[in-house]
Amino acid sequence: MKTYIKLYFNSEGAPPMEVINTLKSVGFQPVVGNYDFVIEYESPQEYAEILTKLHNALRGKRVSYTLTTTA
């Protein structure tokens, strides 16, 4: 499975490069196109862990995001 993230930055939030480095540190890879990042995984249990890591990593950075998951 893959989960894609589309980010929406806030000028009052963390600098974009800080957000990018944060996402890379929790396993997301930058992509070019309709989405900004992707992560691949095998099981629904991993999905829950990934979402928790993502949410905690972006907390306080004033970044909004949307997720799209494919099988």
Backbone as ProteinMPNN parsed JSONL, in Angstrom:
{"seq_chain_A": "MKTYIKLYFNSEGAPPMEVINTLKSVGFQPVVGNYDFVIEYESPQEYAEILTKLHNALRGKRVSYTLTTTA", "coords_chain_A": {"N_chain_A": [[0.836, -1.177, 0.0], [0.285, 2.335, -0.464], [0.621, 5.597, 0.84], [-0.112, 8.853, 0.101], [0.813, 12.272, 0.54], [-0.395, 15.54, 0.507], [0.707, 18.73, 1.014], [-0.053, 21.784, 2.769], [1.207, 24.768, 3.314], [1.67, 27.265, 5.887], [2.208, 30.671, 6.219], [2.771, 31.578, 8.713], [3.76, 29.447, 9.991], [6.044, 26.648, 10.463], [9.18, 26.715, 8.657], [9.258, 25.665, 5.203], [11.414, 23.845, 4.468], [12.095, 22.766, 6.942], [9.795, 21.316, 7.541], [9.832, 19.482, 5.423], [12.21, 18.045, 6.002], [11.436, 16.975, 8.446], [9.337, 15.243, 7.695], [10.759, 13.444, 6.066], [12.345, 12.308, 8.024], [10.602, 10.636, 9.356], [10.079, 8.687, 7.539], [8.832, 9.286, 5.076], [8.966, 9.927, 1.548], [9.974, 12.41, -0.759], [8.019, 13.358, -3.615], [7.331, 14.181, -7.049], [4.71, 15.865, -8.605], [1.207, 15.385, -8.359], [1.158, 15.081, -5.636], [3.035, 15.612, -2.58], [4.601, 13.961, -0.933], [5.306, 10.453, -0.318], [4.699, 7.266, 1.206], [5.447, 3.85, 1.588], [4.031, 0.703, 2.578], [3.107, -2.407, 4.204], [0.901, -3.441, 5.741], [-2.384, -2.924, 7.302], [-2.032, -2.327, 10.015], [0.435, -1.062, 10.081], [-0.296, 1.257, 8.782], [-1.832, 2.662, 10.698], [0.186, 3.192, 12.58], [1.897, 4.796, 11.043], [0.251, 7.029, 10.513], [-0.024, 8.04, 13.102], [2.654, 8.729, 13.701], [3.051, 10.669, 11.691], [1.133, 12.642, 12.381], [2.05, 13.393, 14.957], [4.608, 14.332, 14.271], [4.062, 16.606, 12.753], [2.698, 18.22, 14.46], [2.093, 21.389, 15.829], [3.456, 22.732, 13.837], [1.955, 24.153, 12.105], [0.985, 23.218, 9.633], [-1.149, 22.12, 7.156], [-2.665, 19.159, 5.788], [-3.53, 16.683, 3.324], [-4.486, 13.288, 2.813], [-4.039, 10.49, 0.66], [-4.697, 7.182, 0.02], [-3.585, 4.192, -1.491], [-3.996, 0.836, -2.708]], "CA_chain_A": [[0.0, 0.0, 0.0], [0.985, 3.617, -0.47], [-0.115, 6.777, 1.276], [0.419, 10.098, -0.45], [0.487, 13.475, 1.304], [-0.346, 16.861, -0.128], [0.908, 19.692, 2.097], [-0.473, 23.18, 2.637], [2.02, 25.523, 4.261], [1.144, 28.501, 6.454], [3.328, 31.611, 6.353], [3.028, 31.758, 10.144], [4.203, 28.164, 10.517], [7.437, 26.222, 10.302], [9.712, 26.864, 7.297], [9.038, 24.469, 4.389], [12.502, 22.857, 4.541], [11.984, 22.084, 8.24], [8.707, 20.346, 7.394], [10.328, 18.439, 4.526], [13.156, 17.219, 6.759], [10.664, 16.251, 9.459], [8.641, 14.131, 7.042], [11.765, 12.466, 5.661], [12.843, 11.62, 9.22], [9.642, 9.608, 9.775], [9.966, 7.671, 6.508], [8.202, 9.729, 3.833], [9.876, 10.296, 0.467], [9.412, 13.44, -1.631], [7.66, 12.993, -4.983], [6.949, 15.307, -7.896], [3.428, 15.611, -9.259], [0.01, 15.821, -7.641], [1.38, 14.966, -4.195], [4.35, 16.079, -2.14], [5.342, 12.868, -0.303], [4.702, 9.129, -0.333], [5.304, 6.234, 2.035], [4.951, 2.515, 1.249], [3.957, -0.2, 3.72], [2.483, -3.691, 3.878], [-0.295, -3.863, 6.48], [-3.21, -1.885, 7.922], [-1.45, -1.955, 11.304], [1.47, -0.069, 9.786], [-0.995, 2.494, 8.425], [-2.151, 3.362, 11.946], [1.451, 3.674, 13.144], [2.379, 5.881, 10.186], [-0.579, 8.211, 10.755], [0.33, 8.581, 14.414], [3.959, 9.387, 13.545], [2.844, 11.862, 10.877], [0.417, 13.639, 13.178], [2.952, 13.886, 16.008], [5.722, 15.062, 13.656], [3.607, 17.903, 12.236], [2.036, 18.986, 15.518], [2.696, 22.676, 16.155], [4.164, 23.334, 12.7], [0.95, 24.907, 11.336], [0.916, 22.675, 8.286], [-2.324, 21.296, 6.879], [-2.343, 18.135, 4.805], [-4.53, 15.693, 2.944], [-3.921, 11.967, 2.555], [-4.672, 9.593, -0.295], [-4.092, 5.865, 0.182], [-3.883, 3.23, -2.55], [-3.592, -0.538, -2.4]], "C_chain_A": [[0.882, 1.241, 0.0], [0.052, 4.686, 0.078], [0.629, 8.0, 0.773], [-0.042, 11.268, 0.405], [0.582, 14.688, 0.391], [-0.311, 17.87, 1.015], [0.385, 21.072, 1.736], [0.25, 23.962, 3.722], [1.308, 26.795, 4.697], [2.327, 29.436, 6.655], [3.666, 31.902, 7.811], [3.565, 30.477, 10.786], [5.682, 27.909, 10.298], [7.888, 26.434, 8.854], [9.531, 25.561, 6.496], [10.156, 23.429, 4.481], [12.503, 22.114, 5.871], [10.908, 20.999, 8.166], [9.159, 19.181, 6.516], [11.277, 17.505, 5.266], [12.452, 16.408, 7.831], [9.973, 15.047, 8.838], [9.616, 13.052, 6.582], [12.253, 11.665, 6.86], [11.875, 10.557, 9.734], [9.29, 8.651, 8.633], [9.306, 8.067, 5.202], [9.259, 10.157, 2.827], [9.22, 11.369, -0.399], [9.099, 12.874, -3.02], [7.276, 14.263, -5.737], [5.636, 14.94, -8.581], [2.285, 16.149, -8.424], [0.175, 15.802, -6.127], [2.795, 15.409, -3.865], [5.231, 14.968, -1.577], [4.577, 11.569, -0.448], [5.428, 8.247, 0.676], [4.659, 4.91, 1.65], [5.008, 1.624, 2.475], [3.118, -1.405, 3.339], [1.127, -3.935, 4.532], [-1.102, -2.69, 7.023], [-2.678, -1.44, 9.29], [-0.365, -0.904, 11.123], [0.847, 1.279, 9.449], [-1.301, 3.306, 9.677], [-0.895, 3.942, 12.584], [1.979, 4.873, 12.358], [1.579, 7.153, 10.43], [-0.266, 8.856, 12.095], [1.658, 9.323, 14.348], [3.825, 10.695, 12.771], [2.2, 12.969, 11.696], [1.325, 14.242, 14.249], [4.085, 14.73, 15.429], [5.302, 16.462, 13.212], [2.92, 18.772, 13.288], [2.813, 20.27, 15.807], [3.382, 23.376, 14.994], [3.235, 24.164, 11.812], [0.955, 24.52, 9.865], [-0.37, 21.862, 8.186], [-1.932, 20.276, 5.821], [-3.57, 17.304, 4.478], [-3.798, 14.4, 2.617], [-4.732, 11.251, 1.491], [-3.942, 8.265, -0.187], [-4.545, 4.949, -0.944], [-3.371, 1.859, -2.148], [-2.446, -0.964, -3.279]], "O_chain_A": [[2.045, 1.209, 0.401], [-1.15, 4.678, -0.187], [1.831, 8.157, 0.99], [-1.154, 11.259, 0.932], [1.521, 14.83, -0.392], [-1.188, 17.87, 1.878], [0.377, 21.475, 0.573], [-0.06, 23.832, 4.907], [0.461, 27.332, 3.982], [3.348, 29.027, 7.209], [4.743, 32.422, 8.104], [3.796, 30.438, 11.994], [6.457, 28.815, 9.992], [7.078, 26.346, 7.931], [9.642, 24.473, 7.06], [9.866, 22.236, 4.565], [12.878, 20.942, 5.918], [11.099, 19.893, 8.674], [8.894, 18.022, 6.836], [11.148, 16.286, 5.158], [12.835, 15.268, 8.096], [10.017, 13.949, 9.393], [9.32, 11.863, 6.7], [12.545, 10.475, 6.734], [12.285, 9.663, 10.474], [8.325, 7.892, 8.733], [9.229, 7.244, 4.29], [10.31, 10.681, 3.196], [8.042, 11.256, -0.738], [9.824, 12.021, -3.531], [6.942, 15.284, -5.135], [5.479, 13.825, -9.078], [2.378, 17.234, -7.85], [-0.595, 16.444, -5.413], [3.639, 15.561, -4.748], [6.454, 15.01, -1.715], [3.366, 11.565, -0.672], [6.608, 8.448, 0.965], [3.453, 4.854, 1.412], [5.902, 1.755, 3.311], [2.493, -1.426, 2.278], [0.273, -4.582, 3.927], [-0.573, -1.59, 7.186], [-2.861, -0.285, 9.674], [-0.258, 0.033, 11.914], [1.399, 2.325, 9.792], [-1.054, 4.512, 9.709], [-0.916, 5.069, 13.078], [2.45, 5.847, 12.944], [2.154, 8.235, 10.543], [-0.246, 10.081, 12.209], [1.778, 10.426, 14.88], [4.414, 11.709, 13.148], [2.676, 14.105, 11.699], [1.362, 15.46, 14.425], [4.481, 15.731, 16.027], [6.095, 17.4, 13.287], [2.599, 19.932, 13.026], [4.028, 20.245, 16.005], [3.846, 24.505, 15.148], [3.693, 24.808, 10.868], [0.933, 25.372, 8.977], [-0.644, 21.015, 9.036], [-0.993, 20.489, 5.054], [-4.522, 17.234, 5.256], [-2.64, 14.415, 2.199], [-5.954, 11.385, 1.425], [-2.716, 8.215, -0.289], [-5.72, 4.924, -1.31], [-2.438, 1.733, -1.354], [-1.968, -2.093, -3.166]]}, "name": "protein", "num_of_chains": 1, "seq": "MKTYIKLYFNSEGAPPMEVINTLKSVGFQPVVGNYDFVIEYESPQEYAEILTKLHNALRGKRVSYTLTTTA"}
